[in-house]
Short mmCIF file of C-alpha atoms and ligand atoms in Angstrom, two decimals:
data_model
loop_
_atom_site.label_atom_id
_atom_site.label_comp_id
_atom_site.label_asym_id
_atom_site.label_seq_id
_atom_site.Cartn_x
_atom_site.Cartn_y
_atom_site.Cartn_z
CA MET S 1 7.62 -40.43 13.05
CA SER S 2 4.38 -38.96 11.84
CA ARG S 3 4.44 -35.27 10.95
CA SER S 4 1.27 -34.84 12.96
CA ASP S 5 1.53 -34.27 16.69
CA GLN S 6 -0.91 -32.98 19.28
CA GLY S 7 -2.82 -29.83 18.35
CA SER S 8 -2.12 -26.71 20.38
CA PRO S 9 -4.76 -26.21 23.09
CA GLY S 10 -5.58 -22.80 21.62
CA LEU S 11 -6.42 -24.39 18.28
CA ARG S 12 -8.88 -27.01 19.53
CA GLY S 13 -12.32 -26.71 18.09
CA ALA S 14 -11.23 -24.17 15.46
CA ALA S 15 -11.76 -24.72 11.74
CA ASP S 16 -9.06 -27.14 10.66
CA ARG S 17 -8.16 -25.71 7.26
CA VAL S 18 -5.59 -23.01 6.55
CA ARG S 19 -5.16 -21.25 3.21
CA ILE S 20 -1.60 -20.42 2.29
CA VAL S 21 -1.12 -17.40 0.06
CA GLU S 22 2.12 -18.14 -1.74
CA VAL S 23 3.87 -14.80 -2.32
CA GLY S 24 7.20 -16.15 -3.56
CA PRO S 25 6.88 -15.16 -7.22
CA ARG S 26 6.12 -11.55 -6.15
CA ASP S 27 7.51 -10.75 -2.70
CA GLY S 28 10.16 -13.43 -3.13
CA LEU S 29 11.58 -12.15 -6.39
CA GLN S 30 11.04 -8.36 -6.09
CA ASN S 31 14.13 -7.97 -3.92
CA GLU S 32 16.60 -10.09 -5.92
CA LYS S 33 19.83 -8.34 -6.87
CA THR S 34 19.85 -9.81 -10.33
CA ILE S 35 16.92 -9.82 -12.72
CA ILE S 36 15.44 -13.30 -12.89
CA PRO S 37 14.42 -14.29 -16.44
CA ALA S 38 10.67 -14.28 -17.12
CA ALA S 39 10.89 -17.95 -18.15
CA THR S 40 12.17 -18.88 -14.67
CA LYS S 41 9.37 -16.93 -13.01
CA ILE S 42 6.82 -18.65 -15.24
CA GLU S 43 8.26 -22.07 -14.45
CA LEU S 44 8.21 -21.27 -10.73
CA ILE S 45 4.52 -20.37 -10.83
CA ASP S 46 3.68 -23.43 -12.92
CA ARG S 47 5.54 -25.69 -10.49
CA LEU S 48 3.76 -24.04 -7.55
CA SER S 49 0.43 -24.59 -9.32
CA ALA S 50 1.08 -28.34 -9.14
CA THR S 51 1.59 -28.41 -5.36
CA GLY S 52 -2.02 -27.99 -4.25
CA LEU S 53 -1.70 -24.27 -3.46
CA GLU S 54 -4.97 -22.39 -3.94
CA THR S 55 -3.54 -18.87 -4.11
CA ILE S 56 -0.32 -17.80 -5.80
CA GLU S 57 0.53 -14.09 -5.95
CA ALA S 58 2.06 -14.02 -9.38
CA THR S 59 3.75 -10.63 -9.83
CA SER S 60 3.16 -6.91 -9.40
CA PHE S 61 2.17 -4.17 -11.79
CA VAL S 62 4.06 -1.39 -10.04
CA SER S 63 6.31 1.18 -11.69
CA PRO S 64 9.20 -0.63 -13.41
CA LYS S 65 11.38 2.31 -12.40
CA TRP S 66 10.70 1.50 -8.77
CA VAL S 67 10.89 -2.30 -9.02
CA PRO S 68 12.79 -3.30 -12.17
CA GLN S 69 12.85 -6.91 -10.95
CA LEU S 70 9.17 -7.25 -11.87
CA ALA S 71 9.11 -5.10 -15.01
CA ASP S 72 8.19 -8.26 -16.93
CA ALA S 73 4.85 -8.63 -15.10
CA ALA S 74 2.72 -8.76 -18.25
CA GLU S 75 4.99 -11.29 -19.94
CA VAL S 76 5.02 -13.49 -16.84
CA PHE S 77 1.28 -13.32 -16.35
CA ALA S 78 0.64 -14.15 -20.00
CA GLY S 79 3.08 -17.05 -19.86
CA ILE S 80 1.76 -18.98 -16.87
CA ALA S 81 -0.55 -21.95 -17.26
CA ARG S 82 -3.39 -20.80 -15.06
CA ARG S 83 -5.18 -23.75 -13.51
CA PRO S 84 -8.90 -23.70 -12.76
CA GLY S 85 -9.52 -23.32 -9.04
CA ILE S 86 -6.27 -21.46 -8.36
CA ARG S 87 -6.28 -17.72 -7.79
CA TYR S 88 -3.37 -15.68 -9.14
CA PRO S 89 -3.60 -12.20 -7.56
CA VAL S 90 -1.18 -9.44 -8.57
CA LEU S 91 -0.09 -6.30 -6.74
CA VAL S 92 -1.28 -2.93 -8.05
CA PRO S 93 -0.43 0.45 -6.49
CA ASN S 94 -2.78 2.64 -8.54
CA GLU S 95 -5.15 2.82 -11.52
CA THR S 96 -2.28 2.49 -14.02
CA GLY S 97 -1.30 -0.77 -12.38
CA TYR S 98 -4.89 -1.95 -12.35
CA ALA S 99 -5.29 -1.25 -16.06
CA ARG S 100 -2.04 -3.08 -16.86
CA ALA S 101 -3.06 -6.02 -14.68
CA ARG S 102 -6.45 -6.33 -16.35
CA GLU S 103 -4.95 -6.06 -19.81
CA ALA S 104 -2.66 -8.94 -18.89
CA GLY S 105 -5.70 -10.98 -17.80
CA ALA S 106 -5.54 -10.71 -13.99
CA GLU S 107 -8.77 -11.57 -12.21
CA GLU S 108 -7.68 -10.66 -8.71
CA VAL S 109 -5.52 -7.77 -7.48
CA ALA S 110 -4.01 -6.57 -4.21
CA VAL S 111 -3.55 -2.97 -3.13
CA PHE S 112 -0.95 -2.08 -0.53
CA THR S 113 -0.33 0.62 2.01
CA ALA S 114 1.18 0.79 5.49
CA ALA S 115 0.50 1.67 9.10
CA SER S 116 3.63 3.86 9.11
CA GLU S 117 3.75 7.15 7.19
CA ALA S 118 7.54 7.08 6.95
CA PHE S 119 7.60 3.66 5.28
CA ASN S 120 4.69 4.40 2.97
CA GLN S 121 6.40 7.53 1.70
CA ARG S 122 9.51 5.55 0.79
CA ASN S 123 7.64 2.59 -0.67
CA ILE S 124 4.96 4.26 -2.76
CA ASN S 125 5.78 7.95 -2.49
CA ALA S 126 2.48 8.78 -0.83
CA THR S 127 0.94 9.42 2.56
CA ILE S 128 -1.37 6.72 3.85
CA GLU S 129 -4.35 8.94 3.05
CA GLU S 130 -3.09 9.64 -0.49
CA SER S 131 -2.59 5.93 -1.10
CA ILE S 132 -6.12 5.14 0.03
CA THR S 133 -7.42 7.90 -2.23
CA ARG S 134 -5.61 6.17 -5.12
CA PHE S 135 -7.28 2.88 -4.21
CA VAL S 136 -10.83 4.24 -4.40
CA PRO S 137 -11.05 4.20 -8.21
CA VAL S 138 -9.21 0.84 -8.29
CA LEU S 139 -11.83 -0.69 -6.01
CA GLU S 140 -14.65 0.92 -7.98
CA ARG S 141 -13.36 -0.46 -11.26
CA ALA S 142 -12.69 -3.84 -9.67
CA ALA S 143 -16.25 -4.03 -8.30
CA ALA S 144 -17.62 -3.22 -11.75
CA ASP S 145 -15.34 -5.83 -13.34
CA GLY S 146 -16.07 -8.53 -10.74
CA VAL S 147 -12.41 -8.51 -9.68
CA ALA S 148 -11.63 -9.41 -6.06
CA VAL S 149 -9.28 -7.03 -4.21
CA ARG S 150 -7.03 -7.98 -1.34
CA GLY S 151 -5.46 -5.27 0.84
CA TYR S 152 -2.07 -5.21 2.53
CA VAL S 153 -1.10 -3.22 5.59
CA SER S 154 2.69 -3.12 6.02
CA THR S 155 4.84 -2.37 9.08
CA VAL S 156 2.19 -3.65 11.50
CA LEU S 157 4.75 -4.53 14.19
CA GLY S 158 7.39 -1.90 13.56
CA CYS S 159 8.89 0.37 10.93
CA PRO S 160 12.52 0.69 9.84
CA TYR S 161 12.21 4.49 9.68
CA GLN S 162 9.59 5.40 12.29
CA GLY S 163 10.33 2.69 14.88
CA GLU S 164 7.29 1.75 16.98
CA VAL S 165 3.98 1.66 15.14
CA PRO S 166 0.93 2.21 17.35
CA VAL S 167 -1.58 -0.65 17.16
CA ALA S 168 -4.33 1.96 16.75
CA ASP S 169 -2.76 2.98 13.41
CA VAL S 170 -2.80 -0.62 12.19
CA VAL S 171 -6.45 -0.98 13.21
CA ARG S 172 -7.41 2.27 11.48
CA VAL S 173 -5.77 1.38 8.16
CA ALA S 174 -7.05 -2.21 8.19
CA ARG S 175 -10.58 -0.99 8.90
CA ARG S 176 -10.37 1.55 6.06
CA LEU S 177 -9.24 -1.06 3.54
CA HIS S 178 -11.96 -3.45 4.62
CA ALA S 179 -14.62 -0.72 4.47
CA LEU S 180 -13.41 0.19 0.96
CA GLY S 181 -14.22 -3.35 -0.18
CA CYS S 182 -11.02 -5.39 0.23
CA TYR S 183 -12.25 -8.93 0.91
CA GLU S 184 -9.17 -9.78 2.94
CA ILE S 185 -6.59 -7.70 4.79
CA SER S 186 -3.07 -9.09 5.05
CA LEU S 187 -1.21 -7.75 8.07
CA GLY S 188 2.49 -7.51 7.24
CA ASP S 189 5.47 -7.56 9.57
CA THR S 190 7.56 -6.15 6.74
CA ILE S 191 10.89 -6.18 8.57
CA GLY S 192 10.32 -9.27 10.72
CA ILE S 193 10.65 -7.40 13.97
CA GLY S 194 7.65 -8.66 15.94
CA THR S 195 7.44 -11.31 18.63
CA PRO S 196 4.44 -13.52 19.46
CA ALA S 197 2.85 -11.54 22.30
CA LYS S 198 3.03 -8.37 20.23
CA ALA S 199 1.66 -10.13 17.15
CA ARG S 200 -1.21 -11.56 19.19
CA ALA S 201 -2.10 -8.20 20.72
CA MET S 202 -2.01 -6.49 17.32
CA LEU S 203 -4.20 -9.16 15.75
CA ARG S 204 -6.71 -9.05 18.61
CA ALA S 205 -7.04 -5.31 18.26
CA VAL S 206 -7.60 -5.54 14.49
CA ALA S 207 -10.00 -8.46 14.87
CA ALA S 208 -12.15 -6.32 17.17
CA GLU S 209 -12.87 -4.12 14.12
CA VAL S 210 -12.47 -6.41 11.09
CA PRO S 211 -13.87 -9.97 11.09
CA ILE S 212 -11.13 -12.51 11.78
CA GLY S 213 -12.24 -14.43 8.67
CA ALA S 214 -11.18 -11.42 6.59
CA LEU S 215 -7.67 -11.26 8.07
CA ALA S 216 -4.42 -12.84 6.92
CA VAL S 217 -0.92 -12.64 8.39
CA HIS S 218 2.30 -11.96 6.49
CA PHE S 219 5.53 -12.48 8.40
CA HIS S 220 9.08 -11.90 7.29
CA ASP S 221 11.55 -14.05 9.22
CA THR S 222 14.36 -11.55 9.71
CA ARG S 223 14.76 -12.34 13.40
CA GLY S 224 13.59 -15.95 13.34
CA GLN S 225 10.20 -15.15 14.92
CA ALA S 226 7.88 -15.85 12.01
CA LEU S 227 6.66 -19.36 12.88
CA ALA S 228 6.13 -18.41 16.52
CA ASN S 229 4.20 -15.33 15.42
CA ILE S 230 2.09 -17.38 13.02
CA LEU S 231 1.27 -19.88 15.76
CA ALA S 232 0.16 -17.06 18.06
CA CYS S 233 -2.09 -15.70 15.31
CA LEU S 234 -3.51 -19.16 14.51
CA GLU S 235 -4.41 -19.44 18.17
CA GLU S 236 -6.33 -16.18 17.78
CA GLY S 237 -8.27 -17.73 14.90
CA VAL S 238 -6.49 -16.57 11.74
CA ARG S 239 -6.73 -19.12 8.95
CA VAL S 240 -4.91 -17.41 6.07
CA VAL S 241 -1.11 -17.23 6.09
CA ASP S 242 1.19 -15.60 3.50
CA SER S 243 4.56 -17.25 2.89
CA ALA S 244 7.18 -17.69 0.18
CA VAL S 245 8.63 -20.95 -1.05
CA SER S 246 12.31 -21.29 -0.13
CA GLY S 247 11.94 -18.27 2.19
CA THR S 248 12.84 -15.68 -0.41
CA GLY S 249 11.74 -12.09 -0.30
CA GLY S 250 11.79 -8.66 1.22
CA CYS S 251 10.69 -5.21 0.28
CA PRO S 252 13.35 -3.16 -1.55
CA TYR S 253 12.09 -0.01 0.21
CA ALA S 254 12.17 -1.46 3.75
CA ARG S 255 15.69 -1.10 5.09
CA GLY S 256 16.86 -4.39 6.60
CA ALA S 257 13.94 -6.47 5.35
CA THR S 258 14.81 -10.07 4.54
CA GLY S 259 12.94 -13.14 3.43
CA ASN S 260 9.39 -14.18 4.05
CA VAL S 261 8.76 -17.19 6.24
CA ALA S 262 9.33 -20.29 4.07
CA SER S 263 6.11 -21.92 2.85
CA GLU S 264 7.62 -25.38 3.40
CA ASP S 265 8.21 -24.61 7.09
CA VAL S 266 4.71 -23.19 7.54
CA VAL S 267 3.09 -26.23 5.91
CA TYR S 268 5.19 -28.56 8.04
CA MET S 269 4.10 -26.77 11.21
CA LEU S 270 0.45 -26.73 10.14
CA GLU S 271 0.52 -30.46 9.37
CA GLY S 272 1.98 -31.03 12.82
CA LEU S 273 -0.89 -29.06 14.32
CA GLY S 274 -3.41 -31.14 12.40
CA LEU S 275 -4.37 -28.17 10.22
CA ASP S 276 -4.97 -29.05 6.58
CA THR S 277 -3.60 -26.93 3.73
CA GLY S 278 -4.30 -29.21 0.75
CA ILE S 279 -0.62 -28.83 -0.18
CA ASP S 280 1.70 -31.69 -1.09
CA LEU S 281 4.69 -30.84 1.12
CA ASP S 282 7.16 -32.98 -0.81
CA ARG S 283 6.28 -31.24 -4.06
CA LEU S 284 6.57 -27.88 -2.37
CA ILE S 285 10.01 -28.80 -1.03
CA ASP S 286 11.10 -29.88 -4.52
CA THR S 287 9.85 -26.58 -5.96
CA GLY S 288 11.75 -24.60 -3.32
CA LEU S 289 14.94 -26.55 -3.98
CA TRP S 290 14.51 -26.05 -7.70
CA LEU S 291 14.15 -22.28 -7.05
CA SER S 292 17.22 -22.13 -4.82
CA ARG S 293 19.22 -23.78 -7.62
CA GLN S 294 17.95 -21.12 -10.05
CA LEU S 295 18.95 -18.38 -7.59
CA GLN S 296 22.25 -20.15 -6.92
CA ARG S 297 21.96 -20.08 -3.17
CA GLU S 298 20.94 -22.32 -0.34
CA THR S 299 17.26 -22.56 0.54
CA SER S 300 16.13 -20.69 3.65
CA SER S 301 13.63 -23.44 4.44
CA LYS S 302 14.84 -25.55 7.35
CA VAL S 303 12.35 -28.27 6.44
CA ALA S 304 13.79 -28.41 2.91
CA ARG S 305 17.34 -28.59 4.29
CA ALA S 306 16.32 -31.40 6.64
CA SER S 307 14.73 -33.33 3.77
CA GLY S 308 18.13 -34.57 2.69
CA ARG S 309 17.36 -33.48 -0.86
CA ALA S 310 19.03 -30.07 -0.65
CA GLU S 311 22.34 -29.71 -2.46
CA PRO S 312 25.17 -27.81 -0.82
CA ALA S 313 25.23 -24.07 -1.53
CA VAL S 314 26.82 -23.24 -4.88
P1 HMG D 1 5.70 7.96 -8.35
O1 HMG D 1 7.03 8.15 -8.97
O2 HMG D 1 5.36 8.81 -7.18
O3 HMG D 1 4.47 8.05 -9.34
O4 HMG D 1 5.59 6.44 -7.95
P2 HMG D 1 4.15 8.70 -10.69
O5 HMG D 1 2.67 8.59 -10.81
O6 HMG D 1 4.80 10.05 -10.76
O7 HMG D 1 4.82 7.74 -11.75
C1 HMG D 1 6.19 7.71 -12.05
C2 HMG D 1 6.38 6.98 -13.36
O8 HMG D 1 5.94 5.63 -13.21
C3 HMG D 1 5.55 7.54 -14.50
O9 HMG D 1 6.26 7.25 -15.69
C4 HMG D 1 4.29 6.71 -14.46
O10 HMG D 1 3.63 6.62 -15.68
C5 HMG D 1 4.85 5.35 -14.08
P3 HMG D 1 7.10 8.38 -16.45
O11 HMG D 1 6.10 9.44 -16.77
O12 HMG D 1 8.14 8.86 -15.48
O13 HMG D 1 7.67 7.66 -17.64
N1 HMG D 1 3.89 4.52 -13.36
C6 HMG D 1 3.69 3.24 -13.63
N2 HMG D 1 4.20 2.41 -14.57
C7 HMG D 1 3.77 1.14 -14.57
N3 HMG D 1 2.86 0.66 -13.66
C8 HMG D 1 2.35 1.44 -12.71
C9 HMG D 1 2.76 2.79 -12.68
N4 HMG D 1 2.44 3.82 -11.88
C10 HMG D 1 3.14 4.86 -12.30
N5 HMG D 1 1.47 0.94 -11.84
C11 HMG D 1 4.37 4.43 -7.47
C12 HMG D 1 4.43 5.94 -7.28
C13 HMG D 1 3.28 3.92 -6.53
C14 HMG D 1 3.99 4.14 -8.91
C15 HMG D 1 5.77 3.83 -7.12
O14 HMG D 1 6.15 4.30 -5.88
C16 HMG D 1 5.76 2.32 -7.08
O15 HMG D 1 5.52 1.69 -8.08
N6 HMG D 1 6.07 1.73 -5.91
C17 HMG D 1 6.07 0.28 -5.74
C18 HMG D 1 6.98 -0.15 -4.63
C19 HMG D 1 6.87 -1.63 -4.43
O16 HMG D 1 6.45 -2.37 -5.30
N7 HMG D 1 7.28 -2.09 -3.23
C20 HMG D 1 7.22 -3.50 -2.90
C21 HMG D 1 5.84 -4.02 -2.72
S1 HMG D 1 5.13 -3.68 -1.11
C22 HMG D 1 5.78 -4.92 -0.10
O17 HMG D 1 6.65 -5.64 -0.49
C23 HMG D 1 5.14 -5.17 1.25
C24 HMG D 1 4.26 -6.43 1.27
O18 HMG D 1 4.97 -7.58 0.89
C25 HMG D 1 3.67 -6.62 2.67
C26 HMG D 1 4.75 -6.55 3.78
O19 HMG D 1 5.71 -7.33 3.75
O20 HMG D 1 4.56 -5.67 4.63
C27 HMG D 1 3.07 -6.26 0.30
MG1 MG D 2 6.28 -8.73 2.26
#
């Protein structure tokens, strides 16, 4: 049977291309219990670079005291074989991170804050306002250097510490990041708590203030809602989706956060909807299976498991 089936009515007439932002090397590996060798991270990114992905978030230049799993950011970034036409953004929380990222050769960065004060305090030890104040010089330097800056808003559908997060707070933070000069705002359901109607309502509210073409969605699959949430957001017109190969990931400072939606499953769904990603799904599946062998656990991608190529959990 063909992977392509009938497009959803809500998608008819919309642009038929979706850009996947692969966050596996960063979000996927930042929450691992053991430290993954830099060579494995480099090989992961190089394998991902051969799948047709256009954007691969490579690592993060945060404090190594806070996230020891990615303390090797400079080594990893220097070691990857960057391919022309592929963007390799890295996370930076402040000017120190920006300077380290640039020294390592990064040409695109991402700043990150949240819609919930309680989460932001735990994640980056700052209020939302303080974090945005830290971003101002980062964005100024980036503009002068010709470096593109993406912005993340976390906890857009709920917070592990605060509980409900008002949509108005998400809109306010997204608008601030966009006004500061972030070319794209990724809306993160950090703890995978949202459901489709809520995701749709949140996205609609943000899209009333920030152009839909400048919005991306970032779903963790903690409660199995990620694909449904993505579909709802695609129907609202979003065309950029963050995901992690093999469904790894989670934020170490978000209690209860588990893996990102698996890139393989997202690509499979998009193909079925007739939406092009430019990604070779079989290669992506192989890369995810290779990663799960490195991590010595079963892949979280259902599509990879169904491929018949997955080995039993070790
Ligand atoms: P702090 O302790 O308040 O800051 O941390 P500080 O300025 O006092 O710095 C503490 C030490 O870190 C100092 O060193 C600094 O020099 C150093 P010391 O003097 O003690 O030797 N330092 C740095 N070193 C390297 N690179 C840097 C850096 N900055 C300071 N950039 C800070 C504040 C923001 C630094 C810290 O809280 C931090 O790094 N947090 C990062 C947490 C994180 O990475 N979380 C996961 C990513 S977010 C996420 O996963 C969500 C997302 O996926 C979307 C979603 O799912 O919602 C994006
Ligand atoms: Mg995340």
